[in-house]
Amino acid sequence: MADLLEVKRISMLFGGLAAVNDVSFTAGKGEILGLIGPNGAGKTTVFNIVNGFYKPTKGEVLFKERRISGLKPHQVCRLGIARTFQVVKPLQRMSVFDNVLSSAFLRAKGRAEAEGIATDAIAFTGLADDRDVISKGLPLGKRKKLEISRALATQPEFLLLDESFAGLNPHELDESIEIIRNIKARGITVMIIEHHMRVVMSISDRIVVLNYGEKIAEGTPGEIAKDPLVVEAYLGEERSA
Amino acid sequence: MPFVILAILAALPLTGLSSYAMHLVILVVMWSVVGMAWNLLGGYCGQVSFGHAAYFGVGAYTAGILYTKMAISPWWGVPLSIPVVALFSFFLGYIVLRLRGPFFALATLASGEVMRVTAENLVDFTGGTLGIMIQERTWVEKTWYYYIILLVATVTFVLVKKLAESKLGYYFVAIREDQDAAESMGINTTLYKTLALCISGCLTGAAGAFYMNYMGYIDPNVVFALHDISIITIMIVMVGGVATYWGPVVGAVIMVLLAEWIRSIPGLGTAHYTFFGILLIIIIIFLPNGIVGDFPKLKRLLKLQKA
Ligand SMILES: Nc1ncnc2c1ncn2[C@@H]1O[C@H](COP(=O)(O)OP(=O)(O)OP(=O)(O)O)[C@@H](O)[C@H]1O
Ligand SMILES: [Mg+2]
């Protein structure tokens, strides 16, 4: 069986800088794929390429064996790939519910169906009580959940989560891990960028490691933890920090 | 409530208002249409246009040119301006909607000015700076003009409200709040911005076509005016309340009356622009959501004054 997502030798140049350099990986249906690497490694850039914000300088991305690199983000979303943003982008002057409703229209046949999808999505992430709160006033933890709810409301097959755990307290962290497990249980394939080692190691089926735009390792959490290149990349980061 | 207001408005000509008062009422209603149209694009969709005179003028000239070149009633301009302006705004949108924020605003400003200069120079077609004059006015009385523009305004109000409460309205606001977020939620931002621009442009154009019929005279400096059309339109919505249903109506009442009052002060000339500028600054500082949007705040302030 072909993989759900195939990233084939993509590179992204910004001026002289190769933010992503000849990176390939695949994601199989139903798995949770972790994407890790030090700051500036090119993780968010990979998401921006997959979701259509950037057209890769080289290489291509296939989703369900169809080439999607070069498509606009809204087209990629319609095909079944949703994402969240590392720097959260709530629709500030809209309520939590209206934020999610706006994206629920994508696959709904009418207003009533869209409201149903949105209600489900906020219940799923635990935002039901904040339904009518204007999203500008939400604390960070809830904004991160709002990002996830909005992505889920587009009813994706593939979900890209960019640091949905950063800045959360330990309690929120546990909640979010639970949410991601439930997303997987719904049959949605998930790719997560995460700095929290404990989190990535515990929920990922496989992990891809980037450093300076290049893929330096790929494997199960157990393999990654022992990989000398990975250890060095992270130790190097700590030493320079 | 809206029906009560509509009933009162419909009965207005029966109250024996003077011709001058009727003229002001007609202007208020016409400006409400332009304000509501601008609000759809600028208020809901967040694409702040400084060039709505372009659509107003194209609408007005559609009516005028139908009359001068095809010898048919300029009233045909009101419905026919819609396809003409739709086509026009589609092409203009294709250019200006690639730009975001201040760049979009500047491009719209330029488009209004380009249209003015174009109309001045296409002398054979537009009559150049001499403008277009309708020889016989349809009615001497104001009543029918009033009912026509009231009909246009009612249709505009209902249309904007229906749109704002539909999927389209949610998409417009999503685009206003964050274009990148909107795109990744599956919203074709280019398509929906173009739609907002076309609908907004068409409604503005219909008001322009009405203006040709009502005033009986247009020239490029009148209908493609930067200050007197484009800027006033923005002021109407800002003063009344951006992204509110009644804001543009309230704004139109205030701006028309204010302009009339200031014009009656002798020796002031075009200094009324200064007044408008000051008014805008006050509104932005104290009532950033306009009179309708900040109505609760306004009430509180007034109560405080009394106490
Ligand atoms: N639009 C852009 N223009 C120029 N340079 C960019 C752009 N986007 C990213 N970069 C650069 O590409 C490199 C990779 O950035 P990216 O955001 O993908 O890193 P990241 O792995 O997500 O880092 P972090 O962990 O800090 O989020 C960085 O050096 C960044 O400055
Ligand atoms: Mg990043």
Coordinates of C-alpha atoms and ligand atoms in Angstrom, one line a residue:
Chain A
M1 CA 0.0 0.0 0.0
A2 CA 1.3 3.5 -0.9
D3 CA 2.0 5.9 1.9
L4 CA -0.6 8.7 2.6
L5 CA 2.1 11.4 2.3
E6 CA 5.3 11.2 0.4
V7 CA 7.8 14.0 0.6
K8 CA 10.4 13.5 -2.1
R9 CA 13.7 15.3 -2.0
I10 CA 12.4 18.8 -1.2
S11 CA 14.6 21.8 -0.8
M12 CA 13.7 25.3 0.1
L13 CA 16.1 28.2 -0.5
F14 CA 15.6 31.6 1.0
G15 CA 18.2 33.8 -0.7
G16 CA 21.4 31.9 -0.1
L17 CA 20.0 30.0 2.9
A18 CA 18.8 26.4 2.4
A19 CA 16.1 26.2 5.1
V20 CA 15.3 22.7 3.9
N21 CA 17.9 20.7 2.0
D22 CA 17.0 17.5 0.0
V23 CA 14.6 16.1 2.6
S24 CA 12.5 13.0 2.0
F25 CA 10.2 11.0 4.3
T26 CA 6.8 9.4 4.2
A27 CA 3.9 9.1 6.5
G28 CA 1.7 6.0 6.5
K29 CA -2.0 6.1 7.1
G30 CA -2.9 6.2 10.8
E31 CA 0.5 6.8 12.3
I32 CA 1.8 9.7 14.4
L33 CA 5.0 11.0 12.9
G34 CA 7.2 13.3 15.0
L35 CA 9.3 16.0 13.4
I36 CA 12.1 17.2 15.7
G37 CA 15.2 19.3 15.5
P38 CA 17.0 22.3 17.1
N39 CA 15.6 25.8 16.6
G40 CA 15.8 26.9 13.0
A41 CA 16.3 23.4 11.7
G42 CA 13.6 23.9 9.0
K43 CA 10.6 22.1 10.7
T44 CA 8.0 24.8 10.2
T45 CA 9.3 25.3 6.6
V46 CA 8.5 21.6 5.9
F47 CA 5.0 22.2 7.1
N48 CA 4.7 25.4 5.0
I49 CA 5.7 23.3 2.0
V50 CA 3.4 20.5 2.7
N51 CA 0.4 22.8 3.3
G52 CA 1.1 24.9 0.2
F53 CA 2.3 28.2 1.7
Y54 CA 5.7 27.6 0.0
K55 CA 6.4 25.9 -3.3
P56 CA 9.6 23.9 -2.8
T57 CA 12.6 25.1 -4.8
K58 CA 13.2 21.5 -5.6
G59 CA 11.4 18.2 -5.1
E60 CA 7.7 17.4 -4.7
V61 CA 5.1 16.3 -2.3
L62 CA 2.5 13.7 -3.0
F63 CA -0.7 13.1 -1.0
K64 CA -2.6 10.0 -1.8
E65 CA -0.3 9.6 -4.8
R66 CA -1.3 12.9 -6.1
R67 CA 1.2 15.8 -6.5
I68 CA 0.2 18.6 -4.2
S69 CA 3.3 20.8 -4.3
G70 CA 2.4 23.9 -6.2
L71 CA -1.3 23.9 -5.0
K72 CA -2.6 26.7 -2.9
P73 CA -3.1 26.1 0.9
H74 CA -6.9 26.1 0.5
Q75 CA -6.7 23.5 -2.2
V76 CA -4.4 21.3 -0.1
C77 CA -6.9 21.7 2.8
R78 CA -9.8 20.6 0.7
L79 CA -7.8 17.5 -0.3
G80 CA -7.6 16.6 3.4
I81 CA -4.6 18.2 5.0
A82 CA -5.1 20.6 7.9
R83 CA -2.6 22.4 10.0
T84 CA -2.1 24.5 13.1
F85 CA 0.4 27.4 13.5
Q86 CA 3.3 27.6 15.8
V87 CA 2.6 31.3 16.3
V88 CA -1.2 30.9 16.9
K89 CA -3.5 32.7 14.5
P90 CA -6.9 33.0 16.1
L91 CA -9.5 35.0 14.2
Q92 CA -9.3 37.5 17.0
R93 CA -12.6 39.3 17.0
M94 CA -14.6 36.1 16.5
S95 CA -15.8 33.9 19.3
V96 CA -14.3 30.4 19.8
F97 CA -17.4 28.9 18.2
D98 CA -17.4 31.2 15.2
N99 CA -13.7 30.5 14.6
V100 CA -14.4 26.8 14.3
L101 CA -17.7 27.3 12.4
S102 CA -15.8 29.3 9.8
S103 CA -13.7 26.2 9.0
A104 CA -16.6 23.7 9.5
F105 CA -18.3 25.2 6.4
L106 CA -15.7 23.5 4.2
R107 CA -17.4 20.1 4.1
A108 CA -20.8 20.9 5.5
K109 CA -23.9 21.0 3.2
G110 CA -25.5 23.7 5.2
R111 CA -25.4 25.9 8.3
A112 CA -26.9 23.3 10.6
E113 CA -24.4 20.6 9.5
A114 CA -21.5 23.1 9.9
E115 CA -22.7 24.0 13.5
G116 CA -22.8 20.3 14.3
I117 CA -19.2 19.8 13.1
A118 CA -18.0 22.9 15.0
T119 CA -19.8 21.8 18.2
D120 CA -18.2 18.4 18.0
A121 CA -14.7 19.9 17.3
I122 CA -14.8 22.1 20.4
A123 CA -16.2 19.4 22.6
F124 CA -13.4 17.1 21.4
T125 CA -10.7 19.6 22.5
G126 CA -12.4 20.6 25.7
L127 CA -13.3 24.1 24.6
A128 CA -17.1 23.7 24.9
D129 CA -17.3 25.9 27.9
D130 CA -15.4 28.7 26.1
R131 CA -17.8 28.6 23.1
D132 CA -18.8 32.2 23.2
V133 CA -15.5 33.7 24.4
I134 CA -14.0 36.2 21.9
S135 CA -10.8 34.4 21.0
K136 CA -8.6 37.5 21.5
G137 CA -9.1 37.1 25.3
L138 CA -8.1 33.4 25.4
P139 CA -5.1 32.3 27.4
L140 CA -2.3 30.6 25.3
G141 CA -3.3 27.0 26.3
K142 CA -6.8 27.5 24.9
R143 CA -5.6 29.3 21.8
K144 CA -3.5 26.2 21.0
K145 CA -6.6 24.1 21.5
L146 CA -8.6 26.5 19.3
E147 CA -6.0 25.9 16.5
I148 CA -6.5 22.2 16.8
S149 CA -10.3 22.5 16.9
R150 CA -10.3 24.7 13.8
A151 CA -8.1 22.3 11.9
L152 CA -10.3 19.3 13.0
A153 CA -13.4 21.1 11.8
T154 CA -12.1 20.9 8.2
Q155 CA -12.4 17.1 8.7
P156 CA -8.9 16.3 7.6
E157 CA -7.3 12.9 6.9
F158 CA -3.9 14.3 7.7
L159 CA -3.1 16.8 10.5
L160 CA 0.0 18.9 10.9
L161 CA 0.5 20.2 14.4
D162 CA 3.3 22.8 14.8
E163 CA 4.3 23.0 18.5
S164 CA 0.8 22.6 19.9
F165 CA 2.4 21.9 23.3
A166 CA 4.9 24.8 23.6
G167 CA 4.1 27.0 26.6
L168 CA 1.6 24.7 28.2
N169 CA 1.6 23.8 31.9
P170 CA 2.0 20.1 32.9
H171 CA -1.7 19.6 33.3
E172 CA -2.5 21.1 29.9
L173 CA 0.3 19.0 28.5
D174 CA -1.3 15.8 29.6
E175 CA -4.7 16.9 28.2
S176 CA -3.1 17.7 24.9
I177 CA -1.4 14.3 24.7
E178 CA -4.8 12.7 25.3
I179 CA -6.3 14.8 22.6
I180 CA -3.7 13.7 20.1
R181 CA -4.2 10.1 21.0
N182 CA -7.9 10.6 20.4
I183 CA -7.3 12.2 17.1
K184 CA -5.3 9.1 16.1
A185 CA -8.1 6.9 17.3
R186 CA -10.4 8.7 14.9
G187 CA -8.2 7.4 12.1
I188 CA -6.5 10.8 11.3
T189 CA -2.8 10.6 10.5
V190 CA -0.8 13.1 12.5
M191 CA 2.5 14.8 12.0
I192 CA 3.8 16.8 15.0
I193 CA 6.6 19.2 15.5
E194 CA 7.5 19.2 19.1
H195 CA 10.4 20.4 21.4
H196 CA 9.1 18.5 24.4
M197 CA 11.1 15.3 24.3
R198 CA 9.0 13.4 26.7
V199 CA 5.9 14.2 24.6
V200 CA 7.3 13.3 21.2
M201 CA 9.0 10.1 22.5
S202 CA 5.8 8.9 24.2
I203 CA 3.3 9.6 21.4
S204 CA 5.2 9.2 18.1
D205 CA 5.2 6.0 16.2
R206 CA 8.2 7.2 14.2
I207 CA 10.3 10.3 14.3
V208 CA 12.2 12.3 11.6
V209 CA 15.1 14.5 12.8
L210 CA 16.2 17.7 11.0
N211 CA 19.3 19.7 11.6
Y212 CA 20.3 22.7 9.6
G213 CA 17.7 21.8 7.0
E214 CA 18.9 18.3 6.5
K215 CA 17.4 15.0 7.6
I216 CA 19.9 13.4 10.0
A217 CA 17.9 10.5 11.3
E218 CA 14.6 8.7 11.0
G219 CA 13.2 5.8 13.1
T220 CA 11.2 4.7 16.1
P221 CA 11.6 6.8 19.3
G222 CA 13.9 4.1 20.7
E223 CA 16.2 4.2 17.7
I224 CA 16.2 8.0 17.7
A225 CA 17.1 8.3 21.4
K226 CA 20.2 6.2 20.7
D227 CA 21.3 7.8 17.4
P228 CA 24.7 9.5 17.8
L229 CA 24.0 12.2 15.2
V230 CA 20.8 13.2 17.0
V231 CA 22.5 13.2 20.4
E232 CA 25.2 15.4 19.0
A233 CA 22.8 17.8 17.4
Y234 CA 20.9 18.3 20.7
L235 CA 24.0 18.4 22.8
G236 CA 25.5 20.9 20.5
E237 CA 22.4 23.0 20.9
E238 CA 22.7 22.8 24.7
R239 CA 26.3 23.7 24.7
S240 CA 25.8 26.8 22.5
A241 CA 22.8 27.8 24.6
Chain B
M1 CA -37.9 47.2 14.4
P2 CA -36.5 47.3 10.8
F3 CA -40.1 47.2 9.5
V4 CA -41.1 50.1 11.7
I5 CA -38.2 52.1 10.4
L6 CA -39.0 51.2 6.8
A7 CA -42.7 52.1 7.3
I8 CA -41.6 55.5 8.7
L9 CA -39.2 56.0 5.8
A10 CA -41.9 55.0 3.3
A11 CA -44.4 57.5 4.8
L12 CA -41.8 60.4 4.9
P13 CA -42.8 62.2 1.7
L14 CA -46.4 62.4 2.9
T15 CA -45.3 64.6 5.8
G16 CA -45.0 67.6 3.5
L17 CA -41.2 68.0 3.9
S18 CA -39.8 70.9 1.9
S19 CA -38.0 70.2 -1.3
Y20 CA -34.7 71.0 0.3
A21 CA -35.3 68.7 3.2
M22 CA -36.3 65.9 0.8
H23 CA -33.0 66.6 -1.1
L24 CA -31.0 66.0 2.1
V25 CA -33.0 62.8 2.9
I26 CA -32.3 61.5 -0.6
L27 CA -28.6 62.2 -0.2
V28 CA -28.6 60.4 3.2
V29 CA -30.2 57.3 1.7
M30 CA -27.9 57.4 -1.3
W31 CA -24.8 57.7 0.9
S32 CA -26.1 54.9 3.1
V33 CA -26.1 52.6 0.1
V34 CA -22.5 53.5 -0.7
G35 CA -21.5 53.2 3.0
M36 CA -23.2 49.7 3.3
A37 CA -21.5 48.6 0.1
W38 CA -18.1 49.8 1.3
N39 CA -18.7 48.1 4.7
L40 CA -19.1 44.7 3.0
L41 CA -15.6 44.9 1.6
G42 CA -13.8 47.1 4.1
G43 CA -15.7 46.3 7.3
Y44 CA -16.5 42.6 7.0
C45 CA -13.8 41.4 4.6
G46 CA -11.2 43.9 5.9
Q47 CA -10.0 45.2 2.5
V48 CA -10.0 48.9 3.2
S49 CA -10.6 50.6 -0.1
F50 CA -9.6 54.3 -0.6
G51 CA -11.0 54.2 -4.2
H52 CA -14.7 53.5 -4.1
A53 CA -15.2 56.6 -6.3
A54 CA -14.0 54.3 -9.1
Y55 CA -17.2 52.1 -8.8
F56 CA -19.4 55.1 -8.1
G57 CA -18.1 56.9 -11.2
V58 CA -18.3 53.9 -13.5
G59 CA -21.9 53.4 -12.4
A60 CA -22.7 57.1 -13.0
Y61 CA -21.0 57.1 -16.4
T62 CA -22.8 53.9 -17.4
A63 CA -26.1 55.7 -16.9
G64 CA -24.8 58.9 -18.5
I65 CA -23.3 57.2 -21.6
L66 CA -26.4 55.1 -22.1
Y67 CA -28.2 58.4 -22.4
T68 CA -25.7 60.3 -24.6
K69 CA -24.5 57.5 -26.9
M70 CA -27.5 55.2 -27.0
A71 CA -30.2 57.7 -26.5
I72 CA -32.1 55.6 -23.9
S73 CA -33.3 56.6 -20.5
P74 CA -30.4 56.9 -18.0
W75 CA -32.6 55.0 -15.5
W76 CA -31.5 51.9 -17.4
G77 CA -28.1 52.7 -15.9
V78 CA -29.3 51.6 -12.4
P79 CA -29.8 48.0 -13.4
L80 CA -27.2 48.0 -16.2
S81 CA -24.5 49.5 -14.1
I82 CA -24.5 46.2 -12.2
P83 CA -23.0 43.9 -15.0
V84 CA -20.8 46.8 -16.1
V85 CA -19.3 47.4 -12.7
A86 CA -19.1 43.7 -12.0
L87 CA -16.9 43.2 -15.0
F88 CA -14.9 46.3 -14.1
S89 CA -14.4 45.3 -10.4
F90 CA -13.4 41.8 -11.5
F91 CA -10.5 43.2 -13.6
L92 CA -9.6 45.8 -11.0
G93 CA -9.8 43.1 -8.2
Y94 CA -7.5 40.9 -10.2
I95 CA -4.8 43.6 -9.9
V96 CA -5.4 45.1 -6.5
L97 CA -6.4 42.1 -4.5
R98 CA -3.0 40.5 -4.8
L99 CA -1.8 43.2 -2.4
R100 CA -2.3 43.2 1.3
G101 CA -2.9 45.9 3.9
P102 CA -1.5 49.4 3.1
F103 CA -0.4 48.3 -0.4
F104 CA -4.0 47.3 -1.2
A105 CA -5.2 50.7 0.2
L106 CA -2.7 52.6 -2.0
A107 CA -3.6 50.6 -5.1
T108 CA -7.3 51.3 -4.6
L109 CA -6.5 55.0 -4.1
A110 CA -4.6 55.0 -7.3
S111 CA -7.4 53.2 -9.2
G112 CA -9.9 55.9 -8.3
E113 CA -7.5 58.6 -9.6
V114 CA -6.7 56.6 -12.7
M115 CA -10.4 56.4 -13.5
R116 CA -10.8 60.1 -13.0
V117 CA -7.9 61.0 -15.4
T118 CA -9.2 58.4 -17.9
A119 CA -12.7 59.9 -17.9
E120 CA -11.2 63.3 -18.4
N121 CA -9.2 62.2 -21.4
L122 CA -11.7 59.9 -23.2
V123 CA -13.4 63.0 -24.4
D124 CA -15.4 61.4 -27.3
F125 CA -16.8 58.8 -24.9
T126 CA -17.3 60.7 -21.7
G127 CA -17.4 64.3 -22.8
G128 CA -14.2 64.9 -20.9
T129 CA -14.2 67.6 -18.3
L130 CA -17.4 69.1 -19.7
G131 CA -19.2 66.1 -18.2
I132 CA -22.6 64.8 -19.1
M133 CA -25.8 66.7 -18.6
I134 CA -29.3 65.2 -18.8
Q135 CA -31.5 67.7 -20.7
E136 CA -34.8 66.8 -19.2
R137 CA -35.1 65.7 -15.6
T138 CA -37.6 62.8 -15.2
W139 CA -39.5 64.5 -12.4
V140 CA -39.5 67.9 -10.9
E141 CA -40.8 66.5 -7.6
K142 CA -38.4 64.6 -5.4
T143 CA -40.8 61.9 -4.3
W144 CA -40.1 59.3 -6.9
Y145 CA -36.3 59.8 -6.7
Y146 CA -36.7 59.2 -3.0
Y147 CA -38.7 55.9 -3.5
I148 CA -36.2 54.6 -6.0
I149 CA -33.2 55.2 -3.9
L150 CA -35.1 53.9 -0.8
L151 CA -35.7 50.7 -2.8
V152 CA -32.0 50.4 -3.7
A153 CA -31.1 51.0 0.0
T154 CA -33.5 48.4 1.3
V155 CA -32.3 45.8 -1.1
T156 CA -28.7 46.7 -0.1
F157 CA -29.4 46.5 3.6
V158 CA -31.1 43.1 3.3
L159 CA -28.4 41.7 1.0
V160 CA -25.6 42.8 3.3
K161 CA -27.3 41.4 6.3
K162 CA -28.1 38.1 4.6
L163 CA -24.5 37.8 3.4
A164 CA -23.0 38.7 6.7
E165 CA -25.0 36.0 8.4
S166 CA -24.2 33.3 5.8
K167 CA -21.1 31.2 5.2
L168 CA -19.9 34.0 2.9
G169 CA -20.0 36.5 5.8
Y170 CA -18.0 34.1 8.0
Y171 CA -15.5 33.7 5.2
F172 CA -15.2 37.5 4.8
V173 CA -14.5 38.0 8.5
A174 CA -12.1 35.1 8.6
I175 CA -10.1 36.8 5.8
R176 CA -10.2 40.1 7.6
E177 CA -8.9 38.6 10.8
D178 CA -6.1 36.5 9.3
Q179 CA -5.6 35.7 5.6
D180 CA -3.1 32.9 6.2
A181 CA -5.3 31.2 8.8
A182 CA -8.3 31.5 6.4
E183 CA -6.4 29.9 3.5
S184 CA -5.3 27.0 5.7
M185 CA -8.9 26.5 6.8
G186 CA -9.7 25.8 3.1
I187 CA -11.0 29.3 2.3
N188 CA -10.1 30.4 -1.2
T189 CA -9.2 33.9 -0.1
T190 CA -8.6 35.3 -3.6
L191 CA -12.1 34.1 -4.7
Y192 CA -13.9 35.4 -1.7
K193 CA -12.1 38.8 -1.7
T194 CA -13.0 39.1 -5.4
L195 CA -16.6 38.3 -4.6
A196 CA -16.7 40.9 -1.8
L197 CA -15.2 43.5 -4.1
C198 CA -17.6 42.8 -6.9
I199 CA -20.7 42.9 -4.8
S200 CA -19.5 46.0 -3.0
G201 CA -18.5 47.6 -6.3
C202 CA -21.9 46.8 -8.0
L203 CA -23.9 48.3 -5.1
T204 CA -21.8 51.4 -5.2
G205 CA -22.1 51.6 -9.0
A206 CA -25.9 51.4 -8.7
A207 CA -25.8 54.4 -6.3
G208 CA -23.6 56.2 -8.9
A209 CA -26.1 55.5 -11.6
F210 CA -28.9 56.9 -9.4
Y211 CA -26.8 60.0 -8.8
M212 CA -26.5 60.7 -12.6
N213 CA -30.3 60.5 -12.8
Y214 CA -31.0 62.5 -9.7
M215 CA -28.4 65.3 -10.1
G216 CA -28.7 65.4 -13.9
Y217 CA -25.1 66.4 -14.3
I218 CA -21.8 64.6 -13.7
D219 CA -18.2 65.2 -14.6
P220 CA -15.0 63.3 -13.7
N221 CA -14.1 65.6 -10.8
V222 CA -17.5 65.0 -9.3
V223 CA -18.1 61.3 -9.5
F224 CA -14.4 60.1 -9.4
A225 CA -13.6 62.5 -6.6
L226 CA -11.1 61.3 -4.0
H227 CA -12.2 63.6 -1.2
D228 CA -15.9 64.0 -1.9
I229 CA -16.6 60.3 -2.7
S230 CA -13.8 57.9 -1.7
I231 CA -12.8 59.5 1.6
I232 CA -16.3 60.5 2.6
T233 CA -17.4 56.9 2.1
I234 CA -14.8 55.7 4.5
M235 CA -15.7 58.5 7.0
I236 CA -19.4 57.5 6.8
V237 CA -18.6 54.0 7.8
M238 CA -16.0 54.9 10.4
V239 CA -18.2 57.4 12.1
G240 CA -21.3 55.1 12.0
G241 CA -19.6 51.9 12.9
V242 CA -17.5 49.5 10.9
A243 CA -19.0 46.0 10.3
T244 CA -22.3 46.9 11.8
Y245 CA -25.7 46.9 10.0
W246 CA -26.8 50.4 10.9
G247 CA -23.4 52.0 11.1
P248 CA -23.3 53.2 7.5
V249 CA -26.9 54.6 7.8
V250 CA -26.1 56.5 11.0
G251 CA -22.8 57.7 9.5
A252 CA -24.6 58.9 6.3
V253 CA -27.1 61.0 8.4
I254 CA -24.3 62.6 10.4
M255 CA -22.0 63.3 7.4
V256 CA -24.6 64.7 5.1
L257 CA -26.0 67.0 7.8
L258 CA -22.6 68.0 8.9
A259 CA -21.4 68.8 5.4
E260 CA -24.6 70.8 4.8
W261 CA -24.2 72.7 8.1
I262 CA -20.5 73.5 7.5
R263 CA -21.2 74.6 3.9
S264 CA -23.7 77.1 5.2
I265 CA -21.1 78.8 7.4
P266 CA -19.9 81.7 5.3
G267 CA -16.3 82.1 4.3
L268 CA -15.3 78.6 5.1
G269 CA -14.8 77.2 1.6
T270 CA -13.2 73.8 1.4
A271 CA -12.1 74.1 5.0
H272 CA -14.8 71.6 5.8
Y273 CA -12.3 68.9 5.0
T274 CA -10.4 70.0 8.1
F275 CA -13.5 69.6 10.2
F276 CA -14.0 66.1 8.8
G277 CA -10.4 65.3 9.5
I278 CA -10.7 66.4 13.1
L279 CA -14.0 64.5 13.5
L280 CA -12.3 61.3 12.2
I281 CA -9.5 61.6 14.7
I282 CA -11.9 62.1 17.5
I283 CA -13.9 59.1 16.4
I284 CA -10.8 56.9 16.1
I285 CA -9.6 57.8 19.5
F286 CA -12.8 57.7 21.5
L287 CA -15.2 55.5 19.5
P288 CA -13.0 53.3 17.4
N289 CA -16.0 51.1 16.6
G290 CA -18.1 54.1 15.5
I291 CA -21.4 55.4 17.0
V292 CA -23.3 52.1 16.5
G293 CA -20.4 49.8 17.4
D294 CA -19.6 51.8 20.5
F295 CA -23.1 52.7 21.4
P296 CA -23.0 51.2 24.9
K297 CA -19.8 53.1 25.6
L298 CA -21.3 56.3 24.2
K299 CA -24.4 55.9 26.5
R300 CA -22.1 55.4 29.5
L301 CA -20.1 58.6 28.6
L302 CA -23.3 60.6 28.3
K303 CA -24.6 59.4 31.6
L304 CA -21.3 60.3 33.2
Q305 CA -21.6 63.8 31.9
K306 CA -25.1 64.2 33.4
A307 CA -24.1 62.9 36.8
Ligands
LIG1 N1 10.0 33.2 4.8 C1 11.3 33.0 5.1 N2 12.2 33.9 4.6 C2 13.5 33.8 4.9 N3 14.0 32.9 5.7 C3 13.2 32.0 6.3 C4 11.8 32.1 6.0 N4 11.1 31.1 6.7 C5 12.1 30.5 7.5 N5 13.3 31.0 7.2 C6 14.6 30.6 7.8 O1 14.7 29.2 7.6 C7 15.3 28.5 8.7 C8 14.3 27.5 9.2 O2 13.2 28.1 9.8 P1 12.0 27.2 10.4 O3 11.0 28.2 10.9 O4 11.5 26.2 9.4 O5 12.7 26.5 11.6 P2 12.0 25.6 12.7 O6 12.7 24.3 12.7 O7 10.6 25.6 12.6 O8 12.5 26.4 14.0 P3 11.8 26.6 15.4 O9 12.0 25.4 16.2 O10 12.5 27.8 16.0 O11 10.3 26.9 15.2 C9 15.6 29.6 9.7 O12 16.9 30.0 9.6 C10 14.6 30.7 9.3 O13 15.2 32.0 9.6
MG2 MG 9.0 26.3 13.8

